[in-house]
PDB file of C-alpha atoms and ligand atoms in Angstrom:
ATOM      1  CA  UNK A   1     107.294  93.642 129.212  1.00 66.00           C
ATOM      2  CA  UNK A   2     104.574  93.143 126.619  1.00 85.00           C
ATOM      3  CA  UNK A   3     107.066  93.680 123.786  1.00 95.00           C
ATOM      4  CA  UNK A   4     108.938  90.568 122.644  1.00 97.00           C
ATOM      5  CA  UNK A   5     112.056  90.685 120.450  1.00 98.00           C
ATOM      6  CA  UNK A   6     113.123  87.792 118.205  1.00 98.00           C
ATOM      7  CA  UNK A   7     116.498  87.795 116.438  1.00 98.00           C
ATOM      8  CA  UNK A   8     116.213  86.177 113.003  1.00 98.00           C
ATOM      9  CA  UNK A   9     119.420  84.992 111.271  1.00 98.00           C
ATOM     10  CA  UNK A  10     119.261  85.605 107.508  1.00 98.00           C
ATOM     11  CA  UNK A  11     121.600  85.065 104.537  1.00 98.00           C
ATOM     12  CA  UNK A  12     125.205  84.223 105.534  1.00 97.00           C
ATOM     13  CA  UNK A  13     125.695  86.566 108.501  1.00 98.00           C
ATOM     14  CA  UNK A  14     122.776  89.055 108.648  1.00 98.00           C
ATOM     15  CA  UNK A  15     120.235  89.575 111.401  1.00 98.00           C
ATOM     16  CA  UNK A  16     116.680  90.837 111.165  1.00 98.00           C
ATOM     17  CA  UNK A  17     114.554  91.520 114.255  1.00 98.00           C
ATOM     18  CA  UNK A  18     110.882  90.979 114.948  1.00 98.00           C
ATOM     19  CA  UNK A  19     109.198  92.991 117.697  1.00 98.00           C
ATOM     20  CA  UNK A  20     105.786  91.769 118.768  1.00 98.00           C
ATOM     21  CA  UNK A  21     103.474  93.884 120.922  1.00 97.00           C
ATOM     22  CA  UNK A  22     101.085  91.574 122.751  1.00 96.00           C
ATOM     23  CA  UNK A  23      98.956  94.545 123.776  1.00 94.00           C
ATOM     24  CA  UNK A  24      98.164  95.885 120.289  1.00 96.00           C
ATOM     25  CA  UNK A  25      99.003  92.849 118.160  1.00 96.00           C
ATOM     26  CA  UNK A  26     101.521  94.849 116.121  1.00 98.00           C
ATOM     27  CA  UNK A  27     104.462  92.849 114.777  1.00 98.00           C
ATOM     28  CA  UNK A  28     107.293  94.934 113.400  1.00 98.00           C
ATOM     29  CA  UNK A  29     110.260  93.766 111.354  1.00 99.00           C
ATOM     30  CA  UNK A  30     113.497  95.739 111.425  1.00 99.00           C
ATOM     31  CA  UNK A  31     115.304  95.143 108.090  1.00 99.00           C
ATOM     32  CA  UNK A  32     114.436  92.436 105.607  1.00 98.00           C
ATOM     33  CA  UNK A  33     117.539  90.647 104.291  1.00 98.00           C
ATOM     34  CA  UNK A  34     115.458  87.771 102.844  1.00 98.00           C
ATOM     35  CA  UNK A  35     111.864  86.635 103.327  1.00 98.00           C
ATOM     36  CA  UNK A  36     111.785  82.929 104.195  1.00 98.00           C
ATOM     37  CA  UNK A  37     113.516  82.862 107.620  1.00 98.00           C
ATOM     38  CA  UNK A  38     111.302  85.772 108.692  1.00 98.00           C
ATOM     39  CA  UNK A  39     108.134  84.054 107.429  1.00 98.00           C
ATOM     40  CA  UNK A  40     109.137  80.872 109.273  1.00 98.00           C
ATOM     41  CA  UNK A  41     109.601  82.834 112.522  1.00 98.00           C
ATOM     42  CA  UNK A  42     106.249  84.600 112.074  1.00 98.00           C
ATOM     43  CA  UNK A  43     104.510  81.251 111.519  1.00 98.00           C
ATOM     44  CA  UNK A  44     106.206  79.729 114.570  1.00 98.00           C
ATOM     45  CA  UNK A  45     104.635  82.435 116.778  1.00 98.00           C
ATOM     46  CA  UNK A  46     101.403  82.841 114.741  1.00 98.00           C
ATOM     47  CA  UNK A  47     102.261  86.536 114.332  1.00 98.00           C
ATOM     48  CA  UNK A  48     100.868  88.706 111.523  1.00 97.00           C
ATOM     49  CA  UNK A  49     103.495  91.122 110.142  1.00 98.00           C
ATOM     50  CA  UNK A  50     102.146  94.683 110.384  1.00 98.00           C
ATOM     51  CA  UNK A  51     105.186  96.975 109.950  1.00 98.00           C
ATOM     52  CA  UNK A  52     108.581  96.861 108.223  1.00 99.00           C
ATOM     53  CA  UNK A  53     111.186  99.428 109.284  1.00 99.00           C
ATOM     54  CA  UNK A  54     114.219  99.853 107.005  1.00 99.00           C
ATOM     55  CA  UNK A  55     117.573 101.204 108.218  1.00 98.00           C
ATOM     56  CA  UNK A  56     119.293 101.708 104.860  1.00 98.00           C
ATOM     57  CA  UNK A  57     119.160 100.834 101.188  1.00 98.00           C
ATOM     58  CA  UNK A  58     121.760  98.037 100.913  1.00 98.00           C
ATOM     59  CA  UNK A  59     120.467  94.831  99.313  1.00 98.00           C
ATOM     60  CA  UNK A  60     121.255  92.675 102.360  1.00 98.00           C
ATOM     61  CA  UNK A  61     118.778  94.796 104.377  1.00 98.00           C
ATOM     62  CA  UNK A  62     115.904  95.200 101.869  1.00 98.00           C
ATOM     63  CA  UNK A  63     115.826  92.245  99.474  1.00 98.00           C
ATOM     64  CA  UNK A  64     113.078  90.455 101.435  1.00 98.00           C
ATOM     65  CA  UNK A  65     110.663  93.399 101.406  1.00 98.00           C
ATOM     66  CA  UNK A  66     108.718  92.672  98.182  1.00 98.00           C
ATOM     67  CA  UNK A  67     107.928  89.073  99.129  1.00 98.00           C
ATOM     68  CA  UNK A  68     106.885  90.015 102.681  1.00 98.00           C
ATOM     69  CA  UNK A  69     104.703  92.876 101.408  1.00 98.00           C
ATOM     70  CA  UNK A  70     102.966  90.498  98.977  1.00 98.00           C
ATOM     71  CA  UNK A  71     102.326  87.988 101.756  1.00 98.00           C
ATOM     72  CA  UNK A  72     101.335  90.275 104.673  1.00 98.00           C
ATOM     73  CA  UNK A  73     100.655  93.822 103.347  1.00 98.00           C
ATOM     74  CA  UNK A  74     102.542  95.505 106.201  1.00 98.00           C
ATOM     75  CA  UNK A  75     103.209  99.249 106.337  1.00 98.00           C
ATOM     76  CA  UNK A  76     106.748  99.929 105.060  1.00 98.00           C
ATOM     77  CA  UNK A  77     108.646 102.709 106.855  1.00 99.00           C
ATOM     78  CA  UNK A  78     111.990 104.213 105.877  1.00 98.00           C
ATOM     79  CA  UNK A  79     113.972 107.440 105.602  1.00 98.00           C
ATOM     80  CA  UNK A  80     112.413 110.124 103.400  1.00 98.00           C
ATOM     81  CA  UNK A  81     115.887 111.215 102.300  1.00 98.00           C
ATOM     82  CA  UNK A  82     116.529 107.707 100.870  1.00 98.00           C
ATOM     83  CA  UNK A  83     113.078 107.120  99.378  1.00 98.00           C
ATOM     84  CA  UNK A  84     114.598 107.101  95.887  1.00 98.00           C
ATOM     85  CA  UNK A  85     116.662 103.994  96.588  1.00 98.00           C
ATOM     86  CA  UNK A  86     114.588 102.151  99.190  1.00 98.00           C
ATOM     87  CA  UNK A  87     111.675  99.870  98.258  1.00 98.00           C
ATOM     88  CA  UNK A  88     108.371 101.777  97.931  1.00 98.00           C
ATOM     89  CA  UNK A  89     107.583 103.365 101.308  1.00 98.00           C
ATOM     90  CA  UNK A  90     104.122 103.769 102.816  1.00 98.00           C
ATOM     91  CA  UNK A  91     105.526 106.174 105.395  1.00 98.00           C
ATOM     92  CA  UNK A  92     108.656 108.275 104.873  1.00 98.00           C
ATOM     93  CA  UNK A  93     110.183 109.416 108.167  1.00 98.00           C
ATOM     94  CA  UNK A  94     112.770 112.018 109.181  1.00 98.00           C
ATOM     95  CA  UNK A  95     115.459 111.759 111.844  1.00 98.00           C
ATOM     96  CA  UNK A  96     114.154 113.281 115.067  1.00 98.00           C
ATOM     97  CA  UNK A  97     110.607 112.153 114.335  1.00 98.00           C
ATOM     98  CA  UNK A  98     108.651 109.898 116.696  1.00 98.00           C
ATOM     99  CA  UNK A  99     106.613 107.360 114.761  1.00 98.00           C
ATOM    100  CA  UNK A 100     103.486 106.013 116.464  1.00 98.00           C
ATOM    101  CA  UNK A 101     103.336 102.228 116.012  1.00 98.00           C
ATOM    102  CA  UNK A 102      99.854 101.404 117.239  1.00 97.00           C
ATOM    103  CA  UNK A 103     100.442 103.266 120.504  1.00 96.00           C
ATOM    104  CA  UNK A 104     104.181 102.572 120.862  1.00 97.00           C
ATOM    105  CA  UNK A 105     106.806 105.248 120.223  1.00 98.00           C
ATOM    106  CA  UNK A 106     109.514 104.502 117.683  1.00 98.00           C
ATOM    107  CA  UNK A 107     112.158 107.249 117.664  1.00 98.00           C
ATOM    108  CA  UNK A 108     113.873 107.787 114.315  1.00 98.00           C
ATOM    109  CA  UNK A 109     117.582 108.542 114.826  1.00 98.00           C
ATOM    110  CA  UNK A 110     119.997 109.953 112.280  1.00 98.00           C
ATOM    111  CA  UNK A 111     122.559 107.168 111.792  1.00 98.00           C
ATOM    112  CA  UNK A 112     124.449 108.543 108.782  1.00 98.00           C
ATOM    113  CA  UNK A 113     128.004 107.367 108.111  1.00 98.00           C
ATOM    114  CA  UNK A 114     127.805 103.887 106.545  1.00 98.00           C
ATOM    115  CA  UNK A 115     125.378 105.410 104.028  1.00 98.00           C
ATOM    116  CA  UNK A 116     124.274 109.041 103.906  1.00 97.00           C
ATOM    117  CA  UNK A 117     120.596 108.190 104.464  1.00 98.00           C
ATOM    118  CA  UNK A 118     121.008 105.547 107.188  1.00 98.00           C
ATOM    119  CA  UNK A 119     118.582 105.806 110.113  1.00 98.00           C
ATOM    120  CA  UNK A 120     118.164 103.779 113.319  1.00 99.00           C
ATOM    121  CA  UNK A 121     115.013 103.120 115.331  1.00 99.00           C
ATOM    122  CA  UNK A 122     114.869 103.371 119.111  1.00 98.00           C
ATOM    123  CA  UNK A 123     111.918 101.666 120.806  1.00 98.00           C
ATOM    124  CA  UNK A 124     112.077 102.830 124.450  1.00 97.00           C
ATOM    125  CA  UNK A 125     109.405 100.428 125.692  1.00 96.00           C
ATOM    126  CA  UNK A 126     111.428  97.499 124.318  1.00 97.00           C
ATOM    127  CA  UNK A 127     114.677  99.071 125.621  1.00 97.00           C
ATOM    128  CA  UNK A 128     116.105  98.398 122.164  1.00 98.00           C
ATOM    129  CA  UNK A 129     117.642 100.283 119.269  1.00 98.00           C
ATOM    130  CA  UNK A 130     117.825  98.833 115.762  1.00 99.00           C
ATOM    131  CA  UNK A 131     121.081 100.089 114.319  1.00 98.00           C
ATOM    132  CA  UNK A 132     121.513  98.239 111.000  1.00 98.00           C
ATOM    133  CA  UNK A 133     125.116  98.809 109.847  1.00 98.00           C
ATOM    134  CA  UNK A 134     125.855 101.876 111.990  1.00 98.00           C
ATOM    135  CA  UNK A 135     126.753 100.838 115.556  1.00 98.00           C
ATOM    136  CA  UNK A 136     127.526  97.092 115.491  1.00 98.00           C
ATOM    137  CA  UNK A 137     128.632  94.559 118.092  1.00 98.00           C
ATOM    138  CA  UNK A 138     132.266  95.504 118.852  1.00 98.00           C
ATOM    139  CA  UNK A 139     132.324  97.557 115.673  1.00 98.00           C
ATOM    140  CA  UNK A 140     130.695 100.041 113.358  1.00 98.00           C
ATOM    141  CA  UNK A 141     129.832 100.022 109.689  1.00 98.00           C
ATOM    142  CA  UNK A 142     132.336 100.906 107.010  1.00 98.00           C
ATOM    143  CA  UNK A 143     132.095 104.518 105.784  1.00 98.00           C
ATOM    144  CA  UNK A 144     130.842 103.975 102.236  1.00 98.00           C
ATOM    145  CA  UNK A 145     129.166 107.364 101.866  1.00 97.00           C
ATOM    146  CA  UNK A 146     129.546 109.350 105.068  1.00 93.00           C
ATOM    147  CA  UNK A 147     132.442 111.097 106.751  1.00 96.00           C
ATOM    148  CA  UNK A 148     134.139 110.091 110.018  1.00 97.00           C
ATOM    149  CA  UNK A 149     132.566 113.198 111.605  1.00 97.00           C
ATOM    150  CA  UNK A 150     129.094 111.991 110.588  1.00 98.00           C
ATOM    151  CA  UNK A 151     129.626 108.486 111.983  1.00 98.00           C
ATOM    152  CA  UNK A 152     131.130 109.851 115.202  1.00 98.00           C
ATOM    153  CA  UNK A 153     128.050 112.085 115.635  1.00 98.00           C
ATOM    154  CA  UNK A 154     125.890 108.988 115.032  1.00 98.00           C
ATOM    155  CA  UNK A 155     127.776 106.978 117.654  1.00 98.00           C
ATOM    156  CA  UNK A 156     127.416 109.826 120.160  1.00 98.00           C
ATOM    157  CA  UNK A 157     123.637 109.763 119.618  1.00 98.00           C
ATOM    158  CA  UNK A 158     123.645 106.065 120.551  1.00 98.00           C
ATOM    159  CA  UNK A 159     125.876 106.683 123.579  1.00 98.00           C
ATOM    160  CA  UNK A 160     123.244 109.106 124.910  1.00 98.00           C
ATOM    161  CA  UNK A 161     120.648 106.286 125.155  1.00 98.00           C
ATOM    162  CA  UNK A 162     120.142 104.415 128.470  1.00 98.00           C
ATOM    163  CA  UNK A 163     123.005 101.997 129.256  1.00 98.00           C
ATOM    164  CA  UNK A 164     120.684  98.978 129.349  1.00 98.00           C
ATOM    165  CA  UNK A 165     119.526  99.558 125.753  1.00 98.00           C
ATOM    166  CA  UNK A 166     119.806  96.449 123.574  1.00 98.00           C
ATOM    167  CA  UNK A 167     121.918  97.094 120.491  1.00 98.00           C
ATOM    168  CA  UNK A 168     120.171  95.147 117.724  1.00 98.00           C
ATOM    169  CA  UNK A 169     122.626  95.376 114.824  1.00 98.00           C
ATOM    170  CA  UNK A 170     122.585  93.850 111.372  1.00 98.00           C
ATOM    171  CA  UNK A 171     125.492  91.385 111.193  1.00 98.00           C
ATOM    172  CA  UNK A 172     127.367  88.636 113.036  1.00 98.00           C
ATOM    173  CA  UNK A 173     130.800  90.245 112.751  1.00 98.00           C
ATOM    174  CA  UNK A 174     131.684  90.183 116.440  1.00 98.00           C
ATOM    175  CA  UNK A 175     134.555  87.662 116.358  1.00 98.00           C
ATOM    176  CA  UNK A 176     136.419  89.467 113.554  1.00 98.00           C
ATOM    177  CA  UNK A 177     135.663  92.824 115.188  1.00 98.00           C
ATOM    178  CA  UNK A 178     137.168  91.494 118.423  1.00 98.00           C
ATOM    179  CA  UNK A 179     140.450  90.582 116.717  1.00 98.00           C
ATOM    180  CA  UNK A 180     140.755  94.187 115.565  1.00 98.00           C
ATOM    181  CA  UNK A 181     139.578  95.688 118.878  1.00 98.00           C
ATOM    182  CA  UNK A 182     142.357  93.800 120.700  1.00 98.00           C
ATOM    183  CA  UNK A 183     144.956  95.639 118.594  1.00 97.00           C
ATOM    184  CA  UNK A 184     143.574  98.999 119.797  1.00 97.00           C
ATOM    185  CA  UNK A 185     143.162  98.077 123.475  1.00 97.00           C
ATOM    186  CA  UNK A 186     145.298  95.014 124.277  1.00 96.00           C
ATOM    187  CA  UNK A 187     144.998  95.718 128.023  1.00 96.00           C
ATOM    188  CA  UNK A 188     141.205  96.174 128.215  1.00 97.00           C
ATOM    189  CA  UNK A 189     140.080  93.331 130.533  1.00 98.00           C
ATOM    190  CA  UNK A 190     136.387  93.721 129.660  1.00 98.00           C
ATOM    191  CA  UNK A 191     137.289  93.418 125.984  1.00 98.00           C
ATOM    192  CA  UNK A 192     139.414  90.295 126.584  1.00 98.00           C
ATOM    193  CA  UNK A 193     136.515  88.744 128.477  1.00 98.00           C
ATOM    194  CA  UNK A 194     134.073  89.597 125.676  1.00 98.00           C
ATOM    195  CA  UNK A 195     136.395  88.080 123.060  1.00 98.00           C
ATOM    196  CA  UNK A 196     136.425  84.814 125.078  1.00 98.00           C
ATOM    197  CA  UNK A 197     132.636  84.840 125.431  1.00 98.00           C
ATOM    198  CA  UNK A 198     132.257  85.517 121.710  1.00 98.00           C
ATOM    199  CA  UNK A 199     134.481  82.558 120.841  1.00 98.00           C
ATOM    200  CA  UNK A 200     132.442  80.301 123.133  1.00 98.00           C
ATOM    201  CA  UNK A 201     129.159  81.480 121.600  1.00 98.00           C
ATOM    202  CA  UNK A 202     130.360  81.119 118.020  1.00 98.00           C
ATOM    203  CA  UNK A 203     131.721  77.605 118.716  1.00 98.00           C
ATOM    204  CA  UNK A 204     128.099  76.486 119.213  1.00 98.00           C
ATOM    205  CA  UNK A 205     126.793  78.800 116.462  1.00 96.00           C
ATOM    206  CA  UNK A 206     124.998  81.065 118.977  1.00 97.00           C
ATOM    207  CA  UNK A 207     124.308  84.710 118.097  1.00 98.00           C
ATOM    208  CA  UNK A 208     126.368  87.426 119.820  1.00 98.00           C
ATOM    209  CA  UNK A 209     123.761  90.030 118.788  1.00 98.00           C
ATOM    210  CA  UNK A 210     121.976  91.849 120.395  1.00 98.00           C
ATOM    211  CA  UNK A 211     124.457  93.269 122.873  1.00 98.00           C
ATOM    212  CA  UNK A 212     123.921  96.073 125.387  1.00 98.00           C
ATOM    213  CA  UNK A 213     125.016  99.689 125.182  1.00 98.00           C
ATOM    214  CA  UNK A 214     126.885  99.320 128.487  1.00 98.00           C
ATOM    215  CA  UNK A 215     128.929  96.437 127.041  1.00 98.00           C
ATOM    216  CA  UNK A 216     129.636  98.369 123.838  1.00 98.00           C
ATOM    217  CA  UNK A 217     130.771 101.410 125.832  1.00 98.00           C
ATOM    218  CA  UNK A 218     133.197  99.202 127.791  1.00 98.00           C
ATOM    219  CA  UNK A 219     134.617  97.256 124.845  1.00 98.00           C
ATOM    220  CA  UNK A 220     133.825  98.726 121.409  1.00 98.00           C
ATOM    221  CA  UNK A 221     136.913 100.669 120.221  1.00 98.00           C
ATOM    222  CA  UNK A 222     134.808 102.956 118.023  1.00 98.00           C
ATOM    223  CA  UNK A 223     132.739 104.142 121.003  1.00 98.00           C
ATOM    224  CA  UNK A 224     135.929 104.618 123.028  1.00 98.00           C
ATOM    225  CA  UNK A 225     137.619 107.105 120.674  1.00 98.00           C
ATOM    226  CA  UNK A 226     136.959 109.921 123.141  1.00 97.00           C
ATOM    227  CA  UNK A 227     138.699 108.201 126.090  1.00 97.00           C
ATOM    228  CA  UNK A 228     141.978 109.679 127.267  1.00 96.00           C
ATOM    229  CA  UNK A 229     143.632 106.249 127.646  1.00 94.00           C
ATOM    230  CA  UNK A 230     142.711 105.264 124.071  1.00 97.00           C
ATOM    231  CA  UNK A 231     143.979 108.567 122.675  1.00 97.00           C
ATOM    232  CA  UNK A 232     147.234 108.250 124.613  1.00 95.00           C
ATOM    233  CA  UNK A 233     147.815 104.650 123.494  1.00 93.00           C
ATOM    234  CA  UNK A 234     147.408 105.718 119.857  1.00 95.00           C
ATOM    235  CA  UNK A 235     149.763 108.696 120.298  1.00 96.00           C
ATOM    236  CA  UNK A 236     146.841 111.071 119.676  1.00 97.00           C
ATOM    237  CA  UNK A 237     146.513 112.682 123.104  1.00 96.00           C
ATOM    238  CA  UNK A 238     145.727 116.117 121.651  1.00 95.00           C
ATOM    239  CA  UNK A 239     143.464 115.023 118.780  1.00 97.00           C
ATOM    240  CA  UNK A 240     139.702 115.599 118.769  1.00 97.00           C
ATOM    241  CA  UNK A 241     137.397 112.657 119.480  1.00 98.00           C
ATOM    242  CA  UNK A 242     136.274 112.620 115.838  1.00 98.00           C
ATOM    243  CA  UNK A 243     139.906 112.570 114.637  1.00 98.00           C
ATOM    244  CA  UNK A 244     140.673 109.596 116.877  1.00 98.00           C
ATOM    245  CA  UNK A 245     137.544 107.852 115.638  1.00 98.00           C
ATOM    246  CA  UNK A 246     138.690 108.496 112.038  1.00 98.00           C
ATOM    247  CA  UNK A 247     142.107 106.941 112.801  1.00 98.00           C
ATOM    248  CA  UNK A 248     140.546 103.839 114.355  1.00 98.00           C
ATOM    249  CA  UNK A 249     138.110 103.466 111.425  1.00 98.00           C
ATOM    250  CA  UNK A 250     140.967 103.819 108.905  1.00 97.00           C
ATOM    251  CA  UNK A 251     143.033 101.225 110.803  1.00 97.00           C
ATOM    252  CA  UNK A 252     140.076  98.800 110.716  1.00 98.00           C
ATOM    253  CA  UNK A 253     139.777  99.268 106.942  1.00 97.00           C
ATOM    254  CA  UNK A 254     143.409  98.193 106.591  1.00 96.00           C
ATOM    255  CA  UNK A 255     143.176  95.336 109.114  1.00 95.00           C
TER     256      UNK A 255
HETATM  257 ZN1  LIG B   1     124.972  98.103 104.715  1.00 78.17          ZN
HETATM  258 FE1  LIG B   2     124.714  95.077 105.823  1.00 78.17          FE
END
């Protein structure tokens, strides 16, 4: 693959991602929590930042933009519907649109739920989707602005991607998410195994992000709201998938 992905830890528990295309020379950043760790990573590889893609307007995803723009003059891309509260955009995109990044397709996905304007970016040639605070490792973002129905529709869009897609999400929350997930599915062996692996990784300060869609489908309680065994265990056998999702999300908020 001529596309390389680097995970860049930022702030206390955020992740940004750099995607470098050796063929075109494009180097894209997905979310900009703060500038210096990203600049250090760019220097390490001698990469020139050419694009910044923003998932949503929260400070811990955009605060590094101004400094990186001043240093590298990249093109800044974000959701048209959130242009009023994102940093100045060079290109405003709509969900459903395919953005051409120097010959590589970047699919803009509607990822509303955590915020109303949240988008995600799927890069098929990198087999990766950049989900910000929508789908997360063993979790999903809190519903600050959207409805459970919106977030469930967002999660279904992700579930339709190829199983080997890398889920590049915005935070290291996996251990805490696992403690909650175990309360929903105490008998899920794949989940128990993932919780062990997460503990081992975190003990040596290793990142548990990105994960894969296949792993999320097997272990993430929010993606499993439509499963008969999950519905039955929650006493919601006759509820709609979105209603079960809403119950699981509400339980996580109280956890
Ligand atoms: Zn957020
Ligand atoms: Fe965040």
